[in-house]
Short mmCIF file of N, CA and C in Angstrom, two decimals:
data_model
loop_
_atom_site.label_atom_id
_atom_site.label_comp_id
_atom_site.label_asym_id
_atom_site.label_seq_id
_atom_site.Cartn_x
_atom_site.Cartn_y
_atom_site.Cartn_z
N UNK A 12 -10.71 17.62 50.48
CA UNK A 12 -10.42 18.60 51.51
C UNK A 12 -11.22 19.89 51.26
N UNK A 13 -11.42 20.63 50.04
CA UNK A 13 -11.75 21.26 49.68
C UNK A 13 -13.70 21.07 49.69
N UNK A 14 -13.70 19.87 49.16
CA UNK A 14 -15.59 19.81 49.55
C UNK A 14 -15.74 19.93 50.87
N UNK A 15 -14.85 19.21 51.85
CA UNK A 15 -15.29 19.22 53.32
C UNK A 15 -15.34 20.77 53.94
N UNK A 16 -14.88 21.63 53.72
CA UNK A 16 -14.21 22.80 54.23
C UNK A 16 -15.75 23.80 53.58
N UNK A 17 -16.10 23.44 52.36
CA UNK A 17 -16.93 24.33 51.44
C UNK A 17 -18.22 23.71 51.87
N UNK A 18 -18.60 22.62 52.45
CA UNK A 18 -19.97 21.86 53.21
C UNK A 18 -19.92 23.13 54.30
N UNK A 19 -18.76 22.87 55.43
CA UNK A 19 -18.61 23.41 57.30
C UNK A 19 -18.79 25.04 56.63
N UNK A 20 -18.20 25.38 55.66
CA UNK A 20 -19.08 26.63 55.32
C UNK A 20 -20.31 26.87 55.36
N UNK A 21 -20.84 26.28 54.66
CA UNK A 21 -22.31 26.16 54.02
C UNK A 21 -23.34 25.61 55.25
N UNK A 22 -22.87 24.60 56.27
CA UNK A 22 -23.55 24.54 57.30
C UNK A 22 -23.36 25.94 58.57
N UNK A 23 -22.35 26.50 58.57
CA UNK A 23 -21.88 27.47 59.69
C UNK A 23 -23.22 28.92 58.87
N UNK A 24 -23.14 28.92 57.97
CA UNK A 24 -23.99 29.87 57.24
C UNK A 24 -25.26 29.60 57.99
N UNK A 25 -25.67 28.72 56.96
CA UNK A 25 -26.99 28.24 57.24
C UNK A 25 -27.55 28.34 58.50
N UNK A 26 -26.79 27.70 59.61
CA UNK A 26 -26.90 28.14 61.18
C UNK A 26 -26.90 29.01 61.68
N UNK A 27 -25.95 30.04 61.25
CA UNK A 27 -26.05 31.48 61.85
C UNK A 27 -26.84 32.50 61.16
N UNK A 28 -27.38 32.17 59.61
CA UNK A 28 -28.63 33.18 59.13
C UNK A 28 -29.76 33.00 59.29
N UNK A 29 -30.14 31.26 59.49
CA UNK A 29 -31.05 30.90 59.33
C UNK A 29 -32.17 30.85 57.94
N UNK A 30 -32.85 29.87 57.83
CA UNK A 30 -34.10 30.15 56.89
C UNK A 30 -34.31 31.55 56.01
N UNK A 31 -34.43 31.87 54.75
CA UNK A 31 -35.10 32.87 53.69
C UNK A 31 -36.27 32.66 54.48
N UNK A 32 -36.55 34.19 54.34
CA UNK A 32 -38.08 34.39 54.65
C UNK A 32 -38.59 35.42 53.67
N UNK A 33 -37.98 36.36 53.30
CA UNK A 33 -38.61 37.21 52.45
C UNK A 33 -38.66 36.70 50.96
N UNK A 34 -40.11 36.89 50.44
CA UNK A 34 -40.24 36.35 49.35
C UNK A 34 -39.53 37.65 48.08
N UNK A 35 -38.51 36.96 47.18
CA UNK A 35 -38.12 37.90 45.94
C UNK A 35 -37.87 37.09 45.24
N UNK A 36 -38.74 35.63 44.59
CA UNK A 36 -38.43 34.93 43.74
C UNK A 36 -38.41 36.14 42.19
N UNK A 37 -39.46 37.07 42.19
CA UNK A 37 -39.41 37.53 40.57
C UNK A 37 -37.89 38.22 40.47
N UNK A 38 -37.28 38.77 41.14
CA UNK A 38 -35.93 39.72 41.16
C UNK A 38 -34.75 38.59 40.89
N UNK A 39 -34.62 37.42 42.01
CA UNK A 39 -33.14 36.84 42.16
C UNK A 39 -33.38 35.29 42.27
N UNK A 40 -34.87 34.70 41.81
CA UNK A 40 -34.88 33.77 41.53
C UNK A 40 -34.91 32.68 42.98
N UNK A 41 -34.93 33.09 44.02
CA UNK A 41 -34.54 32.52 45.08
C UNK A 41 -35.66 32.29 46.19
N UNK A 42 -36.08 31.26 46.25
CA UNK A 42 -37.09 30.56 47.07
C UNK A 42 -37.28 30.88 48.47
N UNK A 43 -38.06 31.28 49.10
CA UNK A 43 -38.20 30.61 50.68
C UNK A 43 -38.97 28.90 50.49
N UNK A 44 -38.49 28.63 51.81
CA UNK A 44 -38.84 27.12 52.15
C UNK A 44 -40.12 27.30 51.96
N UNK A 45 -41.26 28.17 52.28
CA UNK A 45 -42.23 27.79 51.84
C UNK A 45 -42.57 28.00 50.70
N UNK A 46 -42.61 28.61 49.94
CA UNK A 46 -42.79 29.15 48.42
C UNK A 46 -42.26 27.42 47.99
N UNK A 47 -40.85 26.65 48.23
CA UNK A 47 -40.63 25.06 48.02
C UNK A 47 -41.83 24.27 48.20
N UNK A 48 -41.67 24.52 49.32
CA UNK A 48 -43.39 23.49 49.65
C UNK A 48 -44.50 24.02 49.20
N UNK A 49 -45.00 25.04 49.05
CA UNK A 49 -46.17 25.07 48.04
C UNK A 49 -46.06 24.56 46.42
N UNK A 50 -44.77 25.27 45.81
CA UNK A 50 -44.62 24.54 44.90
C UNK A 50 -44.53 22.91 44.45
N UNK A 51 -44.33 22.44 45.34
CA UNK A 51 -44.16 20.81 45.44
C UNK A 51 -45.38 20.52 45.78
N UNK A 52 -46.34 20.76 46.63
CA UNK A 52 -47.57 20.36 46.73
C UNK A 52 -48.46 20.76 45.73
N UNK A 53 -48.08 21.73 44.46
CA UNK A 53 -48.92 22.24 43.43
C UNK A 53 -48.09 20.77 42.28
N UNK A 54 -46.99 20.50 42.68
CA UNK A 54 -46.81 19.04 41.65
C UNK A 54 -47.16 18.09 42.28
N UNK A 55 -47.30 17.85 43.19
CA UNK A 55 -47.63 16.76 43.58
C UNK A 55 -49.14 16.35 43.54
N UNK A 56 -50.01 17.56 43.74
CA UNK A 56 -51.56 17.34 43.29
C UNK A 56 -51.51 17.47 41.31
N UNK A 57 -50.86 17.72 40.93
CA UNK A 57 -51.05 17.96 39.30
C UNK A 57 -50.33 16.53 38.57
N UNK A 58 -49.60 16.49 39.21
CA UNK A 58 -48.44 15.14 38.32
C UNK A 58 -48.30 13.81 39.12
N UNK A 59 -47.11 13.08 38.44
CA UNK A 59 -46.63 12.02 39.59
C UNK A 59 -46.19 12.10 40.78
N UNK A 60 -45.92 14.02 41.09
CA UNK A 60 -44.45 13.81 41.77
C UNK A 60 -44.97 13.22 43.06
N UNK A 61 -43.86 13.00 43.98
CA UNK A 61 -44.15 12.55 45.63
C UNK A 61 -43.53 13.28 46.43
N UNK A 62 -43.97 13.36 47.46
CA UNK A 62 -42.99 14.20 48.82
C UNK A 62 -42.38 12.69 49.18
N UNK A 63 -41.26 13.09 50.10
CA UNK A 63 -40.58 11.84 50.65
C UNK A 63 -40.15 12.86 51.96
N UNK A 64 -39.90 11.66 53.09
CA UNK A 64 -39.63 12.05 54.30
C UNK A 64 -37.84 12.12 54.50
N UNK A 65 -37.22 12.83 55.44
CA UNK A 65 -35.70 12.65 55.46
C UNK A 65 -35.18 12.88 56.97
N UNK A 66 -33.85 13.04 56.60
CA UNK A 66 -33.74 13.01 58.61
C UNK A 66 -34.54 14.51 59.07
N UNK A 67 -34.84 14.35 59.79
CA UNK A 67 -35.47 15.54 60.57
C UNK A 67 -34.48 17.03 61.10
N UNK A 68 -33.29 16.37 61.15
CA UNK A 68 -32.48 17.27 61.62
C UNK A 68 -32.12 17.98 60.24
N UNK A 69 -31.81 17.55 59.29
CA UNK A 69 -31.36 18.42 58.23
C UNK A 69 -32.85 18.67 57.42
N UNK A 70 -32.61 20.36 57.12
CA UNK A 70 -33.49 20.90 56.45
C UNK A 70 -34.82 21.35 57.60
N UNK A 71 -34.41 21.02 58.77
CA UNK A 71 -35.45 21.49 59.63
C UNK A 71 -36.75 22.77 59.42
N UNK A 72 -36.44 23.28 58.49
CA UNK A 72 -37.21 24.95 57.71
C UNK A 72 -38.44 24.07 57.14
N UNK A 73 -37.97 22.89 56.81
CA UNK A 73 -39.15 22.48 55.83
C UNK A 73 -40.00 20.86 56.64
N UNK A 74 -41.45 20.40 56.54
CA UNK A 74 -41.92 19.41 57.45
C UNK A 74 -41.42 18.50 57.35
N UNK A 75 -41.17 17.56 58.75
CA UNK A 75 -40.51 16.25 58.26
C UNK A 75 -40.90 14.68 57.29
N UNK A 76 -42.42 14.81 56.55
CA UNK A 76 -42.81 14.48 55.86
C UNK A 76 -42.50 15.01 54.63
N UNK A 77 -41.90 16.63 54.28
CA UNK A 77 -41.89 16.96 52.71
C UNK A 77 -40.43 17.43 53.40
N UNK A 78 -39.40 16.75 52.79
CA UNK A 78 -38.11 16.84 53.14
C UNK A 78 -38.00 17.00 51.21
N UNK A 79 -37.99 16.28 50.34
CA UNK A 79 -37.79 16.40 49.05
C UNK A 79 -38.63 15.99 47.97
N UNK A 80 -38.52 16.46 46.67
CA UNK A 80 -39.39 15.66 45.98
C UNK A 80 -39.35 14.68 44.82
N UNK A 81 -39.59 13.61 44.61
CA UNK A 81 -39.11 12.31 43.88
C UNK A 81 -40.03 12.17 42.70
N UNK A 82 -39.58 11.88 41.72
CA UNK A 82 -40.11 11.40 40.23
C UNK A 82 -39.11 10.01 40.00
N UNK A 83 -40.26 9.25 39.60
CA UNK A 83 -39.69 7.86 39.53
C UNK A 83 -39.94 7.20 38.28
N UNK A 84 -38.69 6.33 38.05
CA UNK A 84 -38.99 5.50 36.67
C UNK A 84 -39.65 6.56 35.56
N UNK A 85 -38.86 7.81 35.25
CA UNK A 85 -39.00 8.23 33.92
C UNK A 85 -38.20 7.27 32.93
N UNK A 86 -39.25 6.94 32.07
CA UNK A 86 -38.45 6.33 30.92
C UNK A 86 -37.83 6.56 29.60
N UNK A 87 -36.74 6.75 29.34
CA UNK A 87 -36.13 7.07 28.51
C UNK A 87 -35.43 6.00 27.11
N UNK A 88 -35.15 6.43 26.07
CA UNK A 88 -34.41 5.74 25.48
C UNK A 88 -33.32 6.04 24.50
N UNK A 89 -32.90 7.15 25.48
CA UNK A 89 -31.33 7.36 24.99
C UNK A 89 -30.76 7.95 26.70
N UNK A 90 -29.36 7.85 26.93
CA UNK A 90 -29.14 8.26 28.09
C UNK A 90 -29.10 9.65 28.18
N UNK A 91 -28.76 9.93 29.56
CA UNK A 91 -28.74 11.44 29.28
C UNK A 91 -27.75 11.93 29.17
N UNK A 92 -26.42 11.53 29.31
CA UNK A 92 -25.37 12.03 28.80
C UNK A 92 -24.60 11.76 27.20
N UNK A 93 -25.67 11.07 26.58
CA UNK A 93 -25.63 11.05 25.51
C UNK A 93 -26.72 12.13 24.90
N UNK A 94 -27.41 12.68 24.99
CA UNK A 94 -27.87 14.03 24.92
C UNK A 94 -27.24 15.17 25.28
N UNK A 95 -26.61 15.01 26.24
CA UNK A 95 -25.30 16.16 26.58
C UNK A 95 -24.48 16.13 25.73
N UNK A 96 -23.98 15.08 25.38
CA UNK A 96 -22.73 15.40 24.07
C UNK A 96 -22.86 15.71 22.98
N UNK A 97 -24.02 15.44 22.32
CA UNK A 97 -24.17 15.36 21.23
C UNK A 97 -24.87 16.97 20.57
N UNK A 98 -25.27 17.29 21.91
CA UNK A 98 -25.79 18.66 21.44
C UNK A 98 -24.73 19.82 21.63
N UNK A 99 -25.08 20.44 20.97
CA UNK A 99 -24.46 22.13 20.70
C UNK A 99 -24.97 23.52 21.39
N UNK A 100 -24.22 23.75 21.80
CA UNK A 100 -24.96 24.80 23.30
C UNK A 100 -24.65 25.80 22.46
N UNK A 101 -26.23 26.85 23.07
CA UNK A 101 -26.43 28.02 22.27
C UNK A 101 -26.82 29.22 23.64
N UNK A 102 -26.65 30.21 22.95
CA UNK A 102 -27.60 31.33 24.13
C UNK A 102 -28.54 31.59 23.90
N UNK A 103 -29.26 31.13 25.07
CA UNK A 103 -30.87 31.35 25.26
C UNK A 103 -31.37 32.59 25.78
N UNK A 104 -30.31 33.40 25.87
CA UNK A 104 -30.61 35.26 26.54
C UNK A 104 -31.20 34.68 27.73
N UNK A 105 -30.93 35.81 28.87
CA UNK A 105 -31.23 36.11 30.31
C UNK A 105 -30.57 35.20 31.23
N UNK A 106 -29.45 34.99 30.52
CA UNK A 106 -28.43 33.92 31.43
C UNK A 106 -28.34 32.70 31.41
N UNK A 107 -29.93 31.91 30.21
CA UNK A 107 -30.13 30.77 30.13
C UNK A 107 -28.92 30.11 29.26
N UNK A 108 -28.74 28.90 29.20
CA UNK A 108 -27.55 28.54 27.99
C UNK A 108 -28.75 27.11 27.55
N UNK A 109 -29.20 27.17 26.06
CA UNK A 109 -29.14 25.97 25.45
C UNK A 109 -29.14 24.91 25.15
N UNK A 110 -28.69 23.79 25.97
CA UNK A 110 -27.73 22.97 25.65
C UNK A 110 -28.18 21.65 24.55
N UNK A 111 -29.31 21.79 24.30
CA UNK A 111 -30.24 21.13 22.92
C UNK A 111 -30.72 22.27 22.06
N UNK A 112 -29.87 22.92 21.21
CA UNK A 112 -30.69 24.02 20.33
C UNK A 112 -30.88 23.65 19.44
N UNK A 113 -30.06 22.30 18.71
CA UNK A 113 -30.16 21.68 16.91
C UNK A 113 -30.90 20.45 17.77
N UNK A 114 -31.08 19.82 18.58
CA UNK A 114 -31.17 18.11 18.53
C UNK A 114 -32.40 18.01 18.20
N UNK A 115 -31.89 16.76 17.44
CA UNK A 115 -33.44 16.46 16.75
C UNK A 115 -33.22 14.43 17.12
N UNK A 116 -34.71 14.26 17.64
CA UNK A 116 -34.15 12.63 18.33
C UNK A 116 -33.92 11.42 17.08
N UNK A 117 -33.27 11.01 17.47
CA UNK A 117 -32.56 10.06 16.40
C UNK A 117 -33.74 9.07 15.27
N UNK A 118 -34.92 8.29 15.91
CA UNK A 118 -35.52 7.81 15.53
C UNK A 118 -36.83 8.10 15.25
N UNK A 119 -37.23 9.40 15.95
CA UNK A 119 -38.86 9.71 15.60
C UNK A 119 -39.04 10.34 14.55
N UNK A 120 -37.93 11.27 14.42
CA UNK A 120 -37.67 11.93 12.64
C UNK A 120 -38.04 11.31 11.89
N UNK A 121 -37.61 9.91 11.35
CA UNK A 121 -37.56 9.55 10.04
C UNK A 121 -38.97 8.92 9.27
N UNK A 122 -39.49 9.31 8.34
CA UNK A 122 -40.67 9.03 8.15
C UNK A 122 -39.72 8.13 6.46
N UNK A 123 -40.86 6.55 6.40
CA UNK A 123 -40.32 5.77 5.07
C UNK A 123 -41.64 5.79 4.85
N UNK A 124 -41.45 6.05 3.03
CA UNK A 124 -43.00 6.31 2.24
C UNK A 124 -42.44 5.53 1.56
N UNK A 125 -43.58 4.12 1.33
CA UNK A 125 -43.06 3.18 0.56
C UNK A 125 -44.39 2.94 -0.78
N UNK A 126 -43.91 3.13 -2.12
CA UNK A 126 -45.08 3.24 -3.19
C UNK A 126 -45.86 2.19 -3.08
N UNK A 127 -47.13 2.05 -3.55
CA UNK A 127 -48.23 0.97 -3.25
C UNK A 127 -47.83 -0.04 -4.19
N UNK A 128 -47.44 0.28 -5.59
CA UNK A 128 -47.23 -0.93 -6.27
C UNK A 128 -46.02 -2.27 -5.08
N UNK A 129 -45.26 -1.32 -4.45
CA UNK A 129 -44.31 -2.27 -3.80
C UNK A 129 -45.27 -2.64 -2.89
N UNK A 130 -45.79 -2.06 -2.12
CA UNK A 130 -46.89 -3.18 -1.26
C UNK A 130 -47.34 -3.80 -1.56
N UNK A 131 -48.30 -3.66 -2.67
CA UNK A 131 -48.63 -4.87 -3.79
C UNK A 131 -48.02 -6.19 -3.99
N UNK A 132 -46.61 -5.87 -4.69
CA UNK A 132 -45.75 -6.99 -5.09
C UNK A 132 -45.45 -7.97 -3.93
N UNK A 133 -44.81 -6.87 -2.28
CA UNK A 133 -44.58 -7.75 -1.73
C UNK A 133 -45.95 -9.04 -0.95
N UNK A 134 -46.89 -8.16 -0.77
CA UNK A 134 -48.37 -8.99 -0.50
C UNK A 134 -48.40 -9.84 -1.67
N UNK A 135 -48.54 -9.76 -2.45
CA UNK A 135 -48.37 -11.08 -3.67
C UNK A 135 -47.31 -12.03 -3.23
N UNK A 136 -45.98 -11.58 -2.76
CA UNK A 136 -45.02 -12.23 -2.59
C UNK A 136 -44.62 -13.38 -1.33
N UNK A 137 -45.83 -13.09 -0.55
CA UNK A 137 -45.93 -13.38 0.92
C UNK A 137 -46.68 -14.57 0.89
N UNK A 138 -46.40 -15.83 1.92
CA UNK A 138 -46.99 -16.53 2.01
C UNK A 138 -47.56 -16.60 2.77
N UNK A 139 -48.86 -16.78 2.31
CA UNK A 139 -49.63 -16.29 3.52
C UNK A 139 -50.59 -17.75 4.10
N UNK A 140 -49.83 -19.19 3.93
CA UNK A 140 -49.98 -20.22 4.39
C UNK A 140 -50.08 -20.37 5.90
N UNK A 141 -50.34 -21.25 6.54
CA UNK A 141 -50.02 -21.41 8.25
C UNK A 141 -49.52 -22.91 7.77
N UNK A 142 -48.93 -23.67 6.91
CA UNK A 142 -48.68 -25.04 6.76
C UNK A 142 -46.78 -24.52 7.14
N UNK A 143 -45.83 -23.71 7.02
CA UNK A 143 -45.08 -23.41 7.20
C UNK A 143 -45.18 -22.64 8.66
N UNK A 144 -44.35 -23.02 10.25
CA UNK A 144 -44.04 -22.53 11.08
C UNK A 144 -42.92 -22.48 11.59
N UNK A 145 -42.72 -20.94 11.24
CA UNK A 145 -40.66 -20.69 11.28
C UNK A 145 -40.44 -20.51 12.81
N UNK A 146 -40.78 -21.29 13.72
CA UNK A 146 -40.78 -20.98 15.30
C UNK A 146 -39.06 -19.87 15.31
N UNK A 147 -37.94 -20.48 14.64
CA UNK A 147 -36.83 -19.89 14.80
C UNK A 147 -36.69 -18.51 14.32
N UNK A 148 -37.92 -18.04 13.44
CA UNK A 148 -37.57 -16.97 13.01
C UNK A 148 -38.14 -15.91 13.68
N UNK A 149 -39.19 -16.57 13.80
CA UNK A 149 -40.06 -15.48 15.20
C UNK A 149 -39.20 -15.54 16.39
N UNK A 150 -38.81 -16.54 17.03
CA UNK A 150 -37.41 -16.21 17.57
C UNK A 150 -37.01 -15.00 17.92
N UNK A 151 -36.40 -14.95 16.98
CA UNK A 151 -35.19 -14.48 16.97
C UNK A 151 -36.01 -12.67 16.53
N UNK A 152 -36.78 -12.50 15.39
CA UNK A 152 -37.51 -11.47 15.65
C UNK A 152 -37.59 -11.02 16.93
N UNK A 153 -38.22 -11.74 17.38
CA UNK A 153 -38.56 -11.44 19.20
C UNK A 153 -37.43 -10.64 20.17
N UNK A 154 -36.23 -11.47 19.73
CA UNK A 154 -34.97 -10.75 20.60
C UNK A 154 -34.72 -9.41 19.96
N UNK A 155 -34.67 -9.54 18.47
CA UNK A 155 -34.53 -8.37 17.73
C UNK A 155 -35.45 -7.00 18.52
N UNK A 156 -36.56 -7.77 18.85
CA UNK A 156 -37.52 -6.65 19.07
C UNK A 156 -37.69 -6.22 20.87
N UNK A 157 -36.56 -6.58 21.31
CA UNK A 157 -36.70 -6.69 22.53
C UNK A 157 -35.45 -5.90 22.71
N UNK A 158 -34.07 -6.23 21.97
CA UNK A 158 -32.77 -5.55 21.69
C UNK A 158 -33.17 -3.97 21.98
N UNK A 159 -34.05 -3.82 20.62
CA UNK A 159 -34.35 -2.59 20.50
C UNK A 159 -34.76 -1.77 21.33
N UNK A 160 -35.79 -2.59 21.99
CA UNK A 160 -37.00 -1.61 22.89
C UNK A 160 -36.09 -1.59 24.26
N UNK A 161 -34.77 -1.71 24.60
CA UNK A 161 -33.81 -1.49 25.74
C UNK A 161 -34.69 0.13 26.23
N UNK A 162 -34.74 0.56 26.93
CA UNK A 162 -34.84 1.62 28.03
C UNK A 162 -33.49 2.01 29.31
N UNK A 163 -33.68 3.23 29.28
CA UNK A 163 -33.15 3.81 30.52
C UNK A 163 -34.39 4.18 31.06
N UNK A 164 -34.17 3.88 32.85
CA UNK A 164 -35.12 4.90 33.34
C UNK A 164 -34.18 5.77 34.50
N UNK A 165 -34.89 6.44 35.04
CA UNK A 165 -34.64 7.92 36.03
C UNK A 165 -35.21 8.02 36.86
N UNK A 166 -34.51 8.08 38.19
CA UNK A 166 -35.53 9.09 39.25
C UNK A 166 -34.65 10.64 38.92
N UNK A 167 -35.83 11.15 39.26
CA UNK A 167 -35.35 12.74 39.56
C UNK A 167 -35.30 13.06 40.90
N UNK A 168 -34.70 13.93 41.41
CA UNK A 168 -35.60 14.33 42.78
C UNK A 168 -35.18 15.99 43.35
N UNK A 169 -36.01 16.80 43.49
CA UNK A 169 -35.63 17.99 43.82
C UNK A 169 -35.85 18.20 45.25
N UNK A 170 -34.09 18.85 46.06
CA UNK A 170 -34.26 19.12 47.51
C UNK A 170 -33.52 20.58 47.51
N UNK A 171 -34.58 21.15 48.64
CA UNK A 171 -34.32 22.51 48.78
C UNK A 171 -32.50 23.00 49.12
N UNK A 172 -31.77 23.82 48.42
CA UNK A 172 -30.96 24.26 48.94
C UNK A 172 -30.87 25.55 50.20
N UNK A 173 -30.65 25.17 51.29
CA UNK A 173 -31.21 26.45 52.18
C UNK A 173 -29.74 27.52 51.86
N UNK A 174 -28.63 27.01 51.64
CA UNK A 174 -27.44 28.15 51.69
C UNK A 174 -27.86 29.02 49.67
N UNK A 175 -28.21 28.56 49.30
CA UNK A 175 -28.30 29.46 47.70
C UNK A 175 -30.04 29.55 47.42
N UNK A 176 -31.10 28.69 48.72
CA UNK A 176 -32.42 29.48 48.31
C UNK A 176 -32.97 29.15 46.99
N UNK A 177 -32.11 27.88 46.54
CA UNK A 177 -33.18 27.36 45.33
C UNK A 177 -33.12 25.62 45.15
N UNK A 178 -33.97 25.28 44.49
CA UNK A 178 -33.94 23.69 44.12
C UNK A 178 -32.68 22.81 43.94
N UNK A 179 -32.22 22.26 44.28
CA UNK A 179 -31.65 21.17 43.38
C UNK A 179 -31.86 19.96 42.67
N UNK A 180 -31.72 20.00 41.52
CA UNK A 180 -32.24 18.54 40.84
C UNK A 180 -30.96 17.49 40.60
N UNK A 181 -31.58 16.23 40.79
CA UNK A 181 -30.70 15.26 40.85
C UNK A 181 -30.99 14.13 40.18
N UNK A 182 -30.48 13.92 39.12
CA UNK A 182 -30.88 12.76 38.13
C UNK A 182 -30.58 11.54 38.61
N UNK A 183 -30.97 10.27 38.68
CA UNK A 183 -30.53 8.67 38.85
C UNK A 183 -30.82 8.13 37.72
N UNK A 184 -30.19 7.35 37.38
CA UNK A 184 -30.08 6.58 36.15
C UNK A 184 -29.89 5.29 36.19
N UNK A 185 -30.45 3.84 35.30
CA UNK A 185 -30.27 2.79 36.01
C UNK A 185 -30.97 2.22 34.69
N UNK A 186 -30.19 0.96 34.27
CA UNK A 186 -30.90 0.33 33.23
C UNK A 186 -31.98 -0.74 33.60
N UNK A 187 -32.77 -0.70 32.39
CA UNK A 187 -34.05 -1.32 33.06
C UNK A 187 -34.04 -2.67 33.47
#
C-alpha cells in the first residue's frame, strides 16, 4: 500500500515539474536527462556497455532507443551478497560509506612457495610412463576442476531516475 501511494507520488511529481534542466551535477550530484545520455554514450563508445530501448511512454525526457543502460554477463566468483556480509563498513568522508574497507578476496591472496629439493623428490617420484592410463582419475580431476571454476554472472543496468535526478543501478544475478 505504501509502495503504491509513494510510486502515484513520484509519478504526480514528475508530471507536474517535469524534466531537470539545469545542469548542478558538481553542487547536488544530480543529473539532467541529458548530461544521462551523454554519459552513457561516453560508456558505451569506451566499454561494453549498451543502450537498450523501453516503452516510449515512460521516461519520455530521454530517446526511445536510449531508455537505459545494460552490462551483461559480468563474471564473478563469489556472489554479491556474500561480499556484503562479510565486509565491515567504514567511513569514506563526504557521505560515502565503505562497505569493503578490510576485504581481501579469498583465493588470489594466497601465494604457496614450495622448496626445490621437494620438487625434485616429487619429479623423481612421478611416473612419468604412458603404459599406466588412470582414465578414472582424470575423471574425476576434471569434475574437481569444473566444481571449482562454478561462476556467478550479472547484468547490471543503469536507468535514469527523473523524480531524484540520478542513476539507478540494478544488479541481476544468475548462475552460470
Amino acid at each position: 500500500m505504501k509502495r503504491g501511494a509513494y510510486e502515484t507520488w513520484k509519478s504526480f511529481v514528475n508530471t507536474v515539474s517535469g524534466p531537470k534542466t539545469a545542469s548542478n551535477f558538481q553542487t547536488t550530484g544530480q543529473l539532467t536527462p541529458e548530461e544521462f545520455k551523454e554519459a552513457g554514450d561516453h560508456l558505451v563508445m569506451k566499454t561494453s556497455w549498451k543502450w537498450a530501448s523501453g516503452d516510449p511512454n515512460i521516461l519520455n525526457c530521454l530517446p526511445a532507443d536510449k531508455k537505459y543502460l545494460i552490462l551483461k554477463n559480468i563474471v564473478c566468483k563469489e556472489r554479491a551478497s556474500a561480499l556484503m556480509a562479510d565486509a565491515p563498513e567504514g567511513d569514506g568522508g563526504d557521505d560515502w560509506v565503505l562497505s569493503h574497507a578490510d576485504h581481501v578476496p579469498k583465493a588470489a591472496t594466497q601465494k604457496v612457495e614450495v622448496a626445490e629439493d621437494e620438487v625434485e623428490k616429487a619429479d623423481e617420484d612421478f611416473n612419468w610412463s604412458d603404459d599406466e592410463d588412470d582414465g578414472a582419475a582424470a575423471a574425476a580431476q576434471t569434475a574437481n576442476d569444473e566444481a571449482e571454476e562454478k561462476y556467478r554472472l550479472y547484468d547490471v543496468t543503469l536507468v535514469y531516475d527523473q523524480y531524484y535526478a540520478t542513476p539507478r543501478v540494478y544488479l541481476f544475478g544468475y548462475n552460470e
